[in-house]
Structures are given as C-alpha cells and as structure tokens.
XYZ file of N, CA and C in Angstrom:
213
model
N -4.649 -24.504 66.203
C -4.985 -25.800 65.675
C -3.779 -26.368 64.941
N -3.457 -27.453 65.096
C -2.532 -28.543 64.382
C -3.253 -28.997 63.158
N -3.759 -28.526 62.475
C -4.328 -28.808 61.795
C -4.230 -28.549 60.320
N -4.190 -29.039 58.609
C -4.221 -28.753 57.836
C -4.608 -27.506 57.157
N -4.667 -26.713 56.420
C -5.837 -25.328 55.909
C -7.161 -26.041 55.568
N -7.136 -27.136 55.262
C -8.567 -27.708 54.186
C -9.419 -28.306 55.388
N -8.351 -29.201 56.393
C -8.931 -30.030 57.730
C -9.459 -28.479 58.139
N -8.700 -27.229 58.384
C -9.287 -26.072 59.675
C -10.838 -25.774 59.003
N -10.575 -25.814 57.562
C -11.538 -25.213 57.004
C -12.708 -25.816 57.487
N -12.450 -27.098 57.614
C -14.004 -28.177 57.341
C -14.410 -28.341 58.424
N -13.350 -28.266 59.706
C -13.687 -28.146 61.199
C -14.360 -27.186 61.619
N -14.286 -25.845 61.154
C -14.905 -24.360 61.060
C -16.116 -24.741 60.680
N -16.574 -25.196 59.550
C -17.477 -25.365 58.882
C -18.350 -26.727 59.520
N -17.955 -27.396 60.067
C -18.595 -28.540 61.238
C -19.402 -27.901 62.247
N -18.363 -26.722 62.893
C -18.871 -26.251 64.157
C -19.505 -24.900 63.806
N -19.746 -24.513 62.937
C -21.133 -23.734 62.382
C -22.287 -24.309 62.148
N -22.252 -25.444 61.254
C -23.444 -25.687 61.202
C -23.833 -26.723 62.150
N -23.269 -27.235 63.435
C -23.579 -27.802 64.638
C -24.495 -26.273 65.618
N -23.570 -25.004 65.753
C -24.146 -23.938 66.143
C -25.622 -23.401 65.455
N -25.583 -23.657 64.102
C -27.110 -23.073 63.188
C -28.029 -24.523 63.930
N -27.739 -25.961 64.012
C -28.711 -26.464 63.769
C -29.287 -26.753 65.668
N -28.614 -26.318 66.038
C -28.741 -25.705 67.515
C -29.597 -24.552 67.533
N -29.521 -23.521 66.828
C -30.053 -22.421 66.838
C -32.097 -22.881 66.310
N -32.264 -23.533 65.201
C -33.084 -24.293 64.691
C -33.830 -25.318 65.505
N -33.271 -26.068 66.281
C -33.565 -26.575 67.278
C -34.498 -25.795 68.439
N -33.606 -24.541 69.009
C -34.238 -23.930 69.963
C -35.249 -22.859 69.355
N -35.372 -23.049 67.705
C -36.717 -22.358 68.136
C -37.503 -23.073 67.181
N -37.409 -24.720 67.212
C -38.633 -25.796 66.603
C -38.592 -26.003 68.374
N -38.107 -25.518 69.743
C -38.587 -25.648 70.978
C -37.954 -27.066 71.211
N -37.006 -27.868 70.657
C -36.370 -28.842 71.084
C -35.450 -29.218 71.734
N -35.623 -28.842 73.120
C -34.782 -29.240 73.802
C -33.547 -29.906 74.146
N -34.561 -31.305 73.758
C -33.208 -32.540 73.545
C -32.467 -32.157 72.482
N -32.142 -31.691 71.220
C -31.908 -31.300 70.381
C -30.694 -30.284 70.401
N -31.567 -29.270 70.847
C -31.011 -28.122 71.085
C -29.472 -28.202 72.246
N -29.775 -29.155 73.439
C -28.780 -29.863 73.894
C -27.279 -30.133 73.352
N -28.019 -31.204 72.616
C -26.818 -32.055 71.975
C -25.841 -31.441 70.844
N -26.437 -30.707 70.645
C -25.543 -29.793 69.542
C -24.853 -29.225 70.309
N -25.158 -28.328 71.497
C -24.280 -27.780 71.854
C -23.305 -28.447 72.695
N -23.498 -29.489 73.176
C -22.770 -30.063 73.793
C -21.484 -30.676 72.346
N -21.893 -31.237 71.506
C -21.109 -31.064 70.494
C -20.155 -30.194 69.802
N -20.893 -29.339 70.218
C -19.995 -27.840 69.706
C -18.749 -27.682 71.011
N -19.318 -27.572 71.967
C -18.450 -27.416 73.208
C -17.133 -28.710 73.039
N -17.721 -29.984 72.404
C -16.805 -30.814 72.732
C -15.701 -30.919 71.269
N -15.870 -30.141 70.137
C -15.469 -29.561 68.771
C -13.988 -28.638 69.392
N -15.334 -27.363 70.341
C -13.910 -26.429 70.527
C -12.504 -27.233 71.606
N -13.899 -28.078 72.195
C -12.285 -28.220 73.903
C -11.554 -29.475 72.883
N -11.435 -30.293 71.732
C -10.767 -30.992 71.262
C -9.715 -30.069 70.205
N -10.381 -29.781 69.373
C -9.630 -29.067 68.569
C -8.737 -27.550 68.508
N -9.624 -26.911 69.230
C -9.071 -25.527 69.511
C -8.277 -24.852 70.965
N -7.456 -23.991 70.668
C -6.703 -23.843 71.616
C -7.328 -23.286 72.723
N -7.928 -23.616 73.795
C -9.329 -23.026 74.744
C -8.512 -22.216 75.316
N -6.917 -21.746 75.675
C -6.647 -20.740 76.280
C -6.507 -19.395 75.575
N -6.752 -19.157 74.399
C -6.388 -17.738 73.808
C -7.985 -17.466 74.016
N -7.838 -16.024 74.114
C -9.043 -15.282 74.591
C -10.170 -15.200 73.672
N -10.132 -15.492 72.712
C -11.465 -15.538 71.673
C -12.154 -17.093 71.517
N -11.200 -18.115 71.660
C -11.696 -19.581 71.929
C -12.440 -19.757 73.495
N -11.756 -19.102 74.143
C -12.050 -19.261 75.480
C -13.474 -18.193 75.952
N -13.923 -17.097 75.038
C -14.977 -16.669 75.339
C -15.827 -17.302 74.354
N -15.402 -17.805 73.285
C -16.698 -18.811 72.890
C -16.955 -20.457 73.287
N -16.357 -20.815 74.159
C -16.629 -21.580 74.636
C -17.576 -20.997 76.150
N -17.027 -20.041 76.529
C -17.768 -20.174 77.470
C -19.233 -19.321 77.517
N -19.528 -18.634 76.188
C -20.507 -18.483 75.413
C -21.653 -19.729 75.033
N -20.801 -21.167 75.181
C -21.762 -22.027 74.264
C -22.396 -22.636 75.623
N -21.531 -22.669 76.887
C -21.268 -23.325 78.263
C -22.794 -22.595 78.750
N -22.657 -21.393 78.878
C -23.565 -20.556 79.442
C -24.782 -20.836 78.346
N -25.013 -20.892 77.493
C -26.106 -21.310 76.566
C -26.803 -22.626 76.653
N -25.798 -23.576 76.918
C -26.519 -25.190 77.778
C -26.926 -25.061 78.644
N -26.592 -24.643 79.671
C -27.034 -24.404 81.077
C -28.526 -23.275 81.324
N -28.278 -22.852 80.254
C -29.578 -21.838 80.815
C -31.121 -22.664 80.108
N -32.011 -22.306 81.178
C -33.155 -22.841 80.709
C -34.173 -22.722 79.484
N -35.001 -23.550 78.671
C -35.385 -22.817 77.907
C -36.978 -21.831 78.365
C-alpha cells in the first residue's frame, strides 16, 4: 500500500468491519446485504492492496469464492 500508517490503519479497519457486517448479514439471512459488502470488500482489496503477493491474493480470492457461493 502507498499509503500513510494512520490512512493503512483506517483502511484495515474499513475492510473489517465491511467483512463483520457481511458476516451479520449472512446470518440475519440477508442476502442482498450480505452481497454488497462483499463485493465492497473485494473492491477495498483490488483498489488498495497489492493483489499479487500471496496473502492479498488468497484473501481476495477467499472473499470471491464467498460471493459466488449460494446461500
């Protein structure tokens, strides 16, 4: 990340609680909900984070495989 320590911090802290309220979502059974967060989250890591080092790149494709699957 190109990013400040205070900006990484708060970006970290964005895309956690986008992941918790995703998590909250899928089990108040909300679909639409549950969606959009992650699609948020997905669009957090592919902007900000470097998607080719191997720990960005398996959580992205951690969040990828989590949209796609049914509830």
């Amino acid at each position: 990340m190109l990013l400040g320590q205070h900006q990484q911090m708060l970006l970290r802290q964005q895309l956690r609680l986008r992941l918790l309220d995703a998590r909250q979502a899928l089990l108040a059974r909300n679909d639409r909900l549950y969606r959009a967060d992650l699609a948020e989250s997905q669009a957090l890591m592919s902007r900000y984070f470097d998607v080719l080092q191997r720990d960005a790149s398996a959580a992205l494709a951690s969040i990828k495989q989590l949209a796609t699957a049914p509830l």
